[in-house]
């Protein structure tokens, strides 16, 4: 699916978010990567095989007092 060289990581690669953006819709909060992954601004992902990656931004870290 990726037409550039070197090719971007596939959707099942751990580095899938490093693929190039082919369509960006910041007003709607999502972008489409060349590997078919839809990434959302809350860091969630929708994979081309229908899989879902839950948001994983580091907001659950407790503050150190």
PDB file of N, CA, C and O in Angstrom:
ATOM      1  N   UNK A   1       0.819  -1.194   0.000  1.00  0.00           N
ATOM      2  CA  UNK A   1       0.000   0.000   0.000  1.00  0.00           C
ATOM      3  C   UNK A   1       0.865   1.261   0.000  1.00  0.00           C
ATOM      4  O   UNK A   1       0.474   2.277  -0.518  1.00  0.00           O
ATOM      5  N   UNK A   2       2.040   1.195   0.568  1.00  0.00           N
ATOM      6  CA  UNK A   2       2.924   2.350   0.678  1.00  0.00           C
ATOM      7  C   UNK A   2       3.732   2.514  -0.603  1.00  0.00           C
ATOM      8  O   UNK A   2       4.520   1.640  -0.962  1.00  0.00           O
ATOM      9  N   UNK A   3       3.582   3.643  -1.324  1.00  0.00           N
ATOM     10  CA  UNK A   3       4.297   3.824  -2.585  1.00  0.00           C
ATOM     11  C   UNK A   3       5.686   4.439  -2.446  1.00  0.00           C
ATOM     12  O   UNK A   3       6.400   4.556  -3.428  1.00  0.00           O
ATOM     13  N   UNK A   4       6.094   4.866  -1.261  1.00  0.00           N
ATOM     14  CA  UNK A   4       7.383   5.536  -1.143  1.00  0.00           C
ATOM     15  C   UNK A   4       8.485   4.579  -0.707  1.00  0.00           C
ATOM     16  O   UNK A   4       8.229   3.484  -0.262  1.00  0.00           O
ATOM     17  N   UNK A   5       9.717   5.083  -0.854  1.00  0.00           N
ATOM     18  CA  UNK A   5      10.900   4.312  -0.474  1.00  0.00           C
ATOM     19  C   UNK A   5      11.674   5.086   0.560  1.00  0.00           C
ATOM     20  O   UNK A   5      11.877   6.281   0.369  1.00  0.00           O
ATOM     21  N   UNK A   6      12.127   4.504   1.619  1.00  0.00           N
ATOM     22  CA  UNK A   6      11.800   3.149   2.048  1.00  0.00           C
ATOM     23  C   UNK A   6      10.328   3.064   2.434  1.00  0.00           C
ATOM     24  O   UNK A   6       9.711   4.066   2.785  1.00  0.00           O
ATOM     25  N   UNK A   7       9.802   1.871   2.370  1.00  0.00           N
ATOM     26  CA  UNK A   7       8.382   1.693   2.665  1.00  0.00           C
ATOM     27  C   UNK A   7       8.100   1.955   4.138  1.00  0.00           C
ATOM     28  O   UNK A   7       8.951   1.766   5.003  1.00  0.00           O
ATOM     29  N   UNK A   8       6.903   2.391   4.398  1.00  0.00           N
ATOM     30  CA  UNK A   8       6.481   2.661   5.775  1.00  0.00           C
ATOM     31  C   UNK A   8       6.170   1.338   6.481  1.00  0.00           C
ATOM     32  O   UNK A   8       5.891   0.328   5.833  1.00  0.00           O
ATOM     33  N   UNK A   9       6.179   1.349   7.812  1.00  0.00           N
ATOM     34  CA  UNK A   9       5.847   0.136   8.557  1.00  0.00           C
ATOM     35  C   UNK A   9       4.412  -0.300   8.268  1.00  0.00           C
ATOM     36  O   UNK A   9       3.534   0.532   8.078  1.00  0.00           O
ATOM     37  N   UNK A  10       4.192  -1.597   8.239  1.00  0.00           N
ATOM     38  CA  UNK A  10       2.847  -2.114   8.003  1.00  0.00           C
ATOM     39  C   UNK A  10       1.963  -1.858   9.222  1.00  0.00           C
ATOM     40  O   UNK A  10       2.453  -1.525  10.303  1.00  0.00           O
ATOM     41  N   UNK A  11       0.666  -2.044   9.052  1.00  0.00           N
ATOM     42  CA  UNK A  11      -0.261  -1.748  10.139  1.00  0.00           C
ATOM     43  C   UNK A  11      -0.083  -2.659  11.344  1.00  0.00           C
ATOM     44  O   UNK A  11      -0.452  -2.302  12.455  1.00  0.00           O
ATOM     45  N   UNK A  12       0.507  -3.840  11.158  1.00  0.00           N
ATOM     46  CA  UNK A  12       0.695  -4.746  12.291  1.00  0.00           C
ATOM     47  C   UNK A  12       2.088  -4.636  12.914  1.00  0.00           C
ATOM     48  O   UNK A  12       2.421  -5.365  13.838  1.00  0.00           O
ATOM     49  N   UNK A  13       2.876  -3.694  12.451  1.00  0.00           N
ATOM     50  CA  UNK A  13       4.208  -3.430  13.007  1.00  0.00           C
ATOM     51  C   UNK A  13       4.056  -2.560  14.260  1.00  0.00           C
ATOM     52  O   UNK A  13       3.144  -1.732  14.333  1.00  0.00           O
ATOM     53  N   UNK A  14       4.924  -2.732  15.244  1.00  0.00           N
ATOM     54  CA  UNK A  14       4.852  -1.911  16.457  1.00  0.00           C
ATOM     55  C   UNK A  14       5.121  -0.440  16.168  1.00  0.00           C
ATOM     56  O   UNK A  14       4.676   0.436  16.911  1.00  0.00           O
ATOM     57  N   UNK A  15       5.800  -0.146  15.063  1.00  0.00           N
ATOM     58  CA  UNK A  15       6.112   1.234  14.686  1.00  0.00           C
ATOM     59  C   UNK A  15       5.107   1.776  13.666  1.00  0.00           C
ATOM     60  O   UNK A  15       5.411   2.698  12.921  1.00  0.00           O
ATOM     61  N   UNK A  16       3.890   1.228  13.635  1.00  0.00           N
ATOM     62  CA  UNK A  16       2.891   1.596  12.618  1.00  0.00           C
ATOM     63  C   UNK A  16       2.594   3.082  12.570  1.00  0.00           C
ATOM     64  O   UNK A  16       2.267   3.629  11.541  1.00  0.00           O
ATOM     65  N   UNK A  17       2.723   3.799  13.693  1.00  0.00           N
ATOM     66  CA  UNK A  17       2.428   5.229  13.742  1.00  0.00           C
ATOM     67  C   UNK A  17       3.474   6.071  13.005  1.00  0.00           C
ATOM     68  O   UNK A  17       3.261   7.260  12.788  1.00  0.00           O
ATOM     69  N   UNK A  18       4.587   5.464  12.605  1.00  0.00           N
ATOM     70  CA  UNK A  18       5.640   6.184  11.890  1.00  0.00           C
ATOM     71  C   UNK A  18       5.352   6.297  10.393  1.00  0.00           C
ATOM     72  O   UNK A  18       6.098   6.952   9.675  1.00  0.00           O
ATOM     73  N   UNK A  19       4.273   5.696   9.924  1.00  0.00           N
ATOM     74  CA  UNK A  19       3.913   5.787   8.507  1.00  0.00           C
ATOM     75  C   UNK A  19       3.517   7.221   8.164  1.00  0.00           C
ATOM     76  O   UNK A  19       3.115   7.999   9.022  1.00  0.00           O
ATOM     77  N   UNK A  20       3.623   7.558   6.887  1.00  0.00           N
ATOM     78  CA  UNK A  20       3.294   8.915   6.432  1.00  0.00           C
ATOM     79  C   UNK A  20       1.793   9.169   6.435  1.00  0.00           C
ATOM     80  O   UNK A  20       0.993   8.282   6.149  1.00  0.00           O
ATOM     81  N   UNK A  21       1.431  10.397   6.719  1.00  0.00           N
ATOM     82  CA  UNK A  21       0.034  10.819   6.685  1.00  0.00           C
ATOM     83  C   UNK A  21      -0.351  11.060   5.233  1.00  0.00           C
ATOM     84  O   UNK A  21       0.333  11.778   4.504  1.00  0.00           O
ATOM     85  N   UNK A  22      -1.465  10.456   4.794  1.00  0.00           N
ATOM     86  CA  UNK A  22      -1.946  10.679   3.429  1.00  0.00           C
ATOM     87  C   UNK A  22      -3.207  11.534   3.409  1.00  0.00           C
ATOM     88  O   UNK A  22      -3.545  12.113   2.385  1.00  0.00           O
ATOM     89  N   UNK A  23      -3.912  11.605   4.534  1.00  0.00           N
ATOM     90  CA  UNK A  23      -5.086  12.475   4.645  1.00  0.00           C
ATOM     91  C   UNK A  23      -5.174  12.937   6.093  1.00  0.00           C
ATOM     92  O   UNK A  23      -5.135  12.120   7.006  1.00  0.00           O
ATOM     93  N   UNK A  24      -5.284  14.237   6.268  1.00  0.00           N
ATOM     94  CA  UNK A  24      -5.334  14.797   7.612  1.00  0.00           C
ATOM     95  C   UNK A  24      -6.615  15.604   7.783  1.00  0.00           C
ATOM     96  O   UNK A  24      -6.953  16.436   6.935  1.00  0.00           O
ATOM     97  N   UNK A  25      -7.313  15.360   8.870  1.00  0.00           N
ATOM     98  CA  UNK A  25      -8.543  16.082   9.184  1.00  0.00           C
ATOM     99  C   UNK A  25      -8.496  16.529  10.643  1.00  0.00           C
ATOM    100  O   UNK A  25      -9.226  16.011  11.485  1.00  0.00           O
ATOM    101  N   UNK A  26      -7.632  17.491  10.959  1.00  0.00           N
ATOM    102  CA  UNK A  26      -7.485  17.920  12.350  1.00  0.00           C
ATOM    103  C   UNK A  26      -8.772  18.507  12.923  1.00  0.00           C
ATOM    104  O   UNK A  26      -8.999  18.416  14.130  1.00  0.00           O
ATOM    105  N   UNK A  27      -9.617  19.081  12.068  1.00  0.00           N
ATOM    106  CA  UNK A  27     -10.877  19.631  12.558  1.00  0.00           C
ATOM    107  C   UNK A  27     -11.813  18.525  13.055  1.00  0.00           C
ATOM    108  O   UNK A  27     -12.704  18.763  13.857  1.00  0.00           O
ATOM    109  N   UNK A  28     -11.588  17.295  12.578  1.00  0.00           N
ATOM    110  CA  UNK A  28     -12.376  16.144  13.017  1.00  0.00           C
ATOM    111  C   UNK A  28     -11.591  15.254  13.972  1.00  0.00           C
ATOM    112  O   UNK A  28     -12.136  14.315  14.530  1.00  0.00           O
ATOM    113  N   UNK A  29     -10.298  15.520  14.124  1.00  0.00           N
ATOM    114  CA  UNK A  29      -9.485  14.792  15.092  1.00  0.00           C
ATOM    115  C   UNK A  29      -8.906  13.467  14.616  1.00  0.00           C
ATOM    116  O   UNK A  29      -8.617  12.605  15.436  1.00  0.00           O
ATOM    117  N   UNK A  30      -8.703  13.298  13.298  1.00  0.00           N
ATOM    118  CA  UNK A  30      -8.122  12.047  12.820  1.00  0.00           C
ATOM    119  C   UNK A  30      -7.271  12.271  11.579  1.00  0.00           C
ATOM    120  O   UNK A  30      -7.401  13.270  10.897  1.00  0.00           O
ATOM    121  N   UNK A  31      -6.401  11.268  11.336  1.00  0.00           N
ATOM    122  CA  UNK A  31      -5.561  11.260  10.142  1.00  0.00           C
ATOM    123  C   UNK A  31      -5.467   9.832   9.628  1.00  0.00           C
ATOM    124  O   UNK A  31      -5.497   8.877  10.403  1.00  0.00           O
ATOM    125  N   UNK A  32      -5.325   9.692   8.309  1.00  0.00           N
ATOM    126  CA  UNK A  32      -5.140   8.396   7.676  1.00  0.00           C
ATOM    127  C   UNK A  32      -3.682   8.257   7.301  1.00  0.00           C
ATOM    128  O   UNK A  32      -3.112   9.137   6.638  1.00  0.00           O
ATOM    129  N   UNK A  33      -3.067   7.157   7.701  1.00  0.00           N
ATOM    130  CA  UNK A  33      -1.680   6.876   7.356  1.00  0.00           C
ATOM    131  C   UNK A  33      -1.629   6.005   6.112  1.00  0.00           C
ATOM    132  O   UNK A  33      -2.609   5.324   5.774  1.00  0.00           O
ATOM    133  N   UNK A  34      -0.494   5.995   5.425  1.00  0.00           N
ATOM    134  CA  UNK A  34      -0.372   5.245   4.167  1.00  0.00           C
ATOM    135  C   UNK A  34      -0.466   3.735   4.377  1.00  0.00           C
ATOM    136  O   UNK A  34      -0.692   3.005   3.424  1.00  0.00           O
ATOM    137  N   UNK A  35      -0.321   3.258   5.598  1.00  0.00           N
ATOM    138  CA  UNK A  35      -0.461   1.827   5.863  1.00  0.00           C
ATOM    139  C   UNK A  35      -1.905   1.446   6.193  1.00  0.00           C
ATOM    140  O   UNK A  35      -2.182   0.317   6.578  1.00  0.00           O
ATOM    141  N   UNK A  36      -2.835   2.408   6.057  1.00  0.00           N
ATOM    142  CA  UNK A  36      -4.250   2.119   6.271  1.00  0.00           C
ATOM    143  C   UNK A  36      -4.734   2.358   7.680  1.00  0.00           C
ATOM    144  O   UNK A  36      -5.916   2.182   7.971  1.00  0.00           O
ATOM    145  N   UNK A  37      -3.872   2.760   8.575  1.00  0.00           N
ATOM    146  CA  UNK A  37      -4.250   3.017   9.963  1.00  0.00           C
ATOM    147  C   UNK A  37      -4.863   4.418  10.077  1.00  0.00           C
ATOM    148  O   UNK A  37      -4.349   5.375   9.508  1.00  0.00           O
ATOM    149  N   UNK A  38      -5.980   4.501  10.794  1.00  0.00           N
ATOM    150  CA  UNK A  38      -6.572   5.796  11.119  1.00  0.00           C
ATOM    151  C   UNK A  38      -6.153   6.110  12.549  1.00  0.00           C
ATOM    152  O   UNK A  38      -6.418   5.317  13.464  1.00  0.00           O
ATOM    153  N   UNK A  39      -5.461   7.226  12.736  1.00  0.00           N
ATOM    154  CA  UNK A  39      -5.035   7.630  14.074  1.00  0.00           C
ATOM    155  C   UNK A  39      -5.889   8.807  14.517  1.00  0.00           C
ATOM    156  O   UNK A  39      -6.202   9.700  13.728  1.00  0.00           O
ATOM    157  N   UNK A  40      -6.276   8.780  15.786  1.00  0.00           N
ATOM    158  CA  UNK A  40      -7.124   9.819  16.350  1.00  0.00           C
ATOM    159  C   UNK A  40      -6.319  10.689  17.292  1.00  0.00           C
ATOM    160  O   UNK A  40      -5.314  10.243  17.861  1.00  0.00           O
ATOM    161  N   UNK A  41      -6.747  11.926  17.490  1.00  0.00           N
ATOM    162  CA  UNK A  41      -5.995  12.860  18.331  1.00  0.00           C
ATOM    163  C   UNK A  41      -5.921  12.406  19.786  1.00  0.00           C
ATOM    164  O   UNK A  41      -5.037  12.836  20.515  1.00  0.00           O
ATOM    165  N   UNK A  42      -6.800  11.519  20.219  1.00  0.00           N
ATOM    166  CA  UNK A  42      -6.710  11.005  21.590  1.00  0.00           C
ATOM    167  C   UNK A  42      -5.747   9.835  21.687  1.00  0.00           C
ATOM    168  O   UNK A  42      -5.665   9.182  22.700  1.00  0.00           O
ATOM    169  N   UNK A  43      -5.019   9.548  20.615  1.00  0.00           N
ATOM    170  CA  UNK A  43      -4.013   8.497  20.450  1.00  0.00           C
ATOM    171  C   UNK A  43      -4.615   7.109  20.231  1.00  0.00           C
ATOM    172  O   UNK A  43      -3.884   6.136  20.198  1.00  0.00           O
ATOM    173  N   UNK A  44      -5.905   7.004  20.041  1.00  0.00           N
ATOM    174  CA  UNK A  44      -6.513   5.739  19.662  1.00  0.00           C
ATOM    175  C   UNK A  44      -6.246   5.484  18.181  1.00  0.00           C
ATOM    176  O   UNK A  44      -5.899   6.399  17.433  1.00  0.00           O
ATOM    177  N   UNK A  45      -6.418   4.227  17.763  1.00  0.00           N
ATOM    178  CA  UNK A  45      -6.153   3.861  16.374  1.00  0.00           C
ATOM    179  C   UNK A  45      -7.186   2.852  15.896  1.00  0.00           C
ATOM    180  O   UNK A  45      -7.643   2.008  16.663  1.00  0.00           O
ATOM    181  N   UNK A  46      -7.528   2.952  14.629  1.00  0.00           N
ATOM    182  CA  UNK A  46      -8.382   1.983  13.960  1.00  0.00           C
ATOM    183  C   UNK A  46      -7.536   1.342  12.876  1.00  0.00           C
ATOM    184  O   UNK A  46      -7.000   2.028  12.001  1.00  0.00           O
ATOM    185  N   UNK A  47      -7.383   0.014  12.954  1.00  0.00           N
ATOM    186  CA  UNK A  47      -6.535  -0.709  12.020  1.00  0.00           C
ATOM    187  C   UNK A  47      -7.339  -1.146  10.798  1.00  0.00           C
ATOM    188  O   UNK A  47      -8.559  -1.334  10.886  1.00  0.00           O
ATOM    189  N   UNK A  48      -6.686  -1.326   9.649  1.00  0.00           N
ATOM    190  CA  UNK A  48      -7.411  -1.692   8.439  1.00  0.00           C
ATOM    191  C   UNK A  48      -8.087  -3.060   8.508  1.00  0.00           C
ATOM    192  O   UNK A  48      -9.011  -3.329   7.755  1.00  0.00           O
ATOM    193  N   UNK A  49      -7.678  -3.917   9.420  1.00  0.00           N
ATOM    194  CA  UNK A  49      -8.332  -5.218   9.567  1.00  0.00           C
ATOM    195  C   UNK A  49      -9.513  -5.160  10.528  1.00  0.00           C
ATOM    196  O   UNK A  49     -10.107  -6.181  10.858  1.00  0.00           O
ATOM    197  N   UNK A  50      -9.861  -3.949  10.986  1.00  0.00           N
ATOM    198  CA  UNK A  50     -10.982  -3.775  11.908  1.00  0.00           C
ATOM    199  C   UNK A  50     -10.567  -3.765  13.368  1.00  0.00           C
ATOM    200  O   UNK A  50     -11.396  -3.546  14.254  1.00  0.00           O
ATOM    201  N   UNK A  51      -9.301  -3.994  13.634  1.00  0.00           N
ATOM    202  CA  UNK A  51      -8.809  -3.970  15.007  1.00  0.00           C
ATOM    203  C   UNK A  51      -8.791  -2.556  15.558  1.00  0.00           C
ATOM    204  O   UNK A  51      -8.791  -1.572  14.822  1.00  0.00           O
ATOM    205  N   UNK A  52      -8.825  -2.480  16.876  1.00  0.00           N
ATOM    206  CA  UNK A  52      -8.846  -1.186  17.552  1.00  0.00           C
ATOM    207  C   UNK A  52      -7.711  -1.145  18.569  1.00  0.00           C
ATOM    208  O   UNK A  52      -7.490  -2.114  19.298  1.00  0.00           O
ATOM    209  N   UNK A  53      -6.995  -0.033  18.602  1.00  0.00           N
ATOM    210  CA  UNK A  53      -5.985   0.207  19.626  1.00  0.00           C
ATOM    211  C   UNK A  53      -6.550   1.316  20.502  1.00  0.00           C
ATOM    212  O   UNK A  53      -6.864   2.411  20.023  1.00  0.00           O
ATOM    213  N   UNK A  54      -6.725   1.020  21.780  1.00  0.00           N
ATOM    214  CA  UNK A  54      -7.286   2.002  22.709  1.00  0.00           C
ATOM    215  C   UNK A  54      -6.341   3.189  22.859  1.00  0.00           C
ATOM    216  O   UNK A  54      -5.125   3.050  22.671  1.00  0.00           O
ATOM    217  N   UNK A  55      -6.890   4.360  23.191  1.00  0.00           N
ATOM    218  CA  UNK A  55      -6.025   5.520  23.427  1.00  0.00           C
ATOM    219  C   UNK A  55      -4.939   5.173  24.436  1.00  0.00           C
ATOM    220  O   UNK A  55      -5.183   4.492  25.423  1.00  0.00           O
ATOM    221  N   UNK A  56      -3.732   5.658  24.157  1.00  0.00           N
ATOM    222  CA  UNK A  56      -2.597   5.289  25.015  1.00  0.00           C
ATOM    223  C   UNK A  56      -1.708   6.483  25.329  1.00  0.00           C
ATOM    224  O   UNK A  56      -0.508   6.353  25.449  1.00  0.00           O
ATOM    225  N   UNK A  57      -2.336   7.633  25.468  1.00  0.00           N
ATOM    226  CA  UNK A  57      -1.531   8.793  25.859  1.00  0.00           C
ATOM    227  C   UNK A  57      -1.206   8.682  27.346  1.00  0.00           C
ATOM    228  O   UNK A  57      -1.979   8.098  28.104  1.00  0.00           O
ATOM    229  N   UNK A  58      -0.108   9.220  27.760  1.00  0.00           N
ATOM    230  CA  UNK A  58       0.331   9.043  29.153  1.00  0.00           C
ATOM    231  C   UNK A  58      -0.381   9.975  30.126  1.00  0.00           C
ATOM    232  O   UNK A  58       0.230  10.788  30.794  1.00  0.00           O
ATOM    233  N   UNK A  59      -1.716   9.853  30.223  1.00  0.00           N
ATOM    234  CA  UNK A  59      -2.465  10.692  31.157  1.00  0.00           C
ATOM    235  C   UNK A  59      -2.772   9.965  32.458  1.00  0.00           C
ATOM    236  O   UNK A  59      -3.269  10.569  33.382  1.00  0.00           O
ATOM    237  N   UNK A  60      -2.467   8.681  32.500  1.00  0.00           N
ATOM    238  CA  UNK A  60      -2.755   7.908  33.694  1.00  0.00           C
ATOM    239  C   UNK A  60      -1.588   7.861  34.673  1.00  0.00           C
ATOM    240  O   UNK A  60      -1.613   7.136  35.644  1.00  0.00           O
ATOM    241  N   UNK A  61      -0.562   8.662  34.408  1.00  0.00           N
ATOM    242  CA  UNK A  61       0.609   8.693  35.267  1.00  0.00           C
ATOM    243  C   UNK A  61       0.298   9.569  36.479  1.00  0.00           C
ATOM    244  O   UNK A  61      -0.167  10.693  36.345  1.00  0.00           O
ATOM    245  N   UNK A  62       0.551   9.039  37.660  1.00  0.00           N
ATOM    246  CA  UNK A  62       0.296   9.797  38.874  1.00  0.00           C
ATOM    247  C   UNK A  62       1.389  10.830  39.114  1.00  0.00           C
ATOM    248  O   UNK A  62       2.559  10.575  38.861  1.00  0.00           O
ATOM    249  N   UNK A  63       0.986  11.971  39.587  1.00  0.00           N
ATOM    250  CA  UNK A  63       1.954  13.023  39.914  1.00  0.00           C
ATOM    251  C   UNK A  63       2.723  12.641  41.164  1.00  0.00           C
ATOM    252  O   UNK A  63       2.177  12.068  42.113  1.00  0.00           O
ATOM    253  N   UNK A  64       3.993  12.940  41.164  1.00  0.00           N
ATOM    254  CA  UNK A  64       4.840  12.674  42.328  1.00  0.00           C
ATOM    255  C   UNK A  64       4.763  13.871  43.237  1.00  0.00           C
ATOM    256  O   UNK A  64       4.990  15.011  42.825  1.00  0.00           O
ATOM    257  N   UNK A  65       4.432  13.633  44.494  1.00  0.00           N
ATOM    258  CA  UNK A  65       4.285  14.735  45.454  1.00  0.00           C
ATOM    259  C   UNK A  65       5.595  15.147  46.050  1.00  0.00           C
ATOM    260  O   UNK A  65       6.563  14.513  46.080  1.00  0.00           O
TER     261      UNK A  65
END
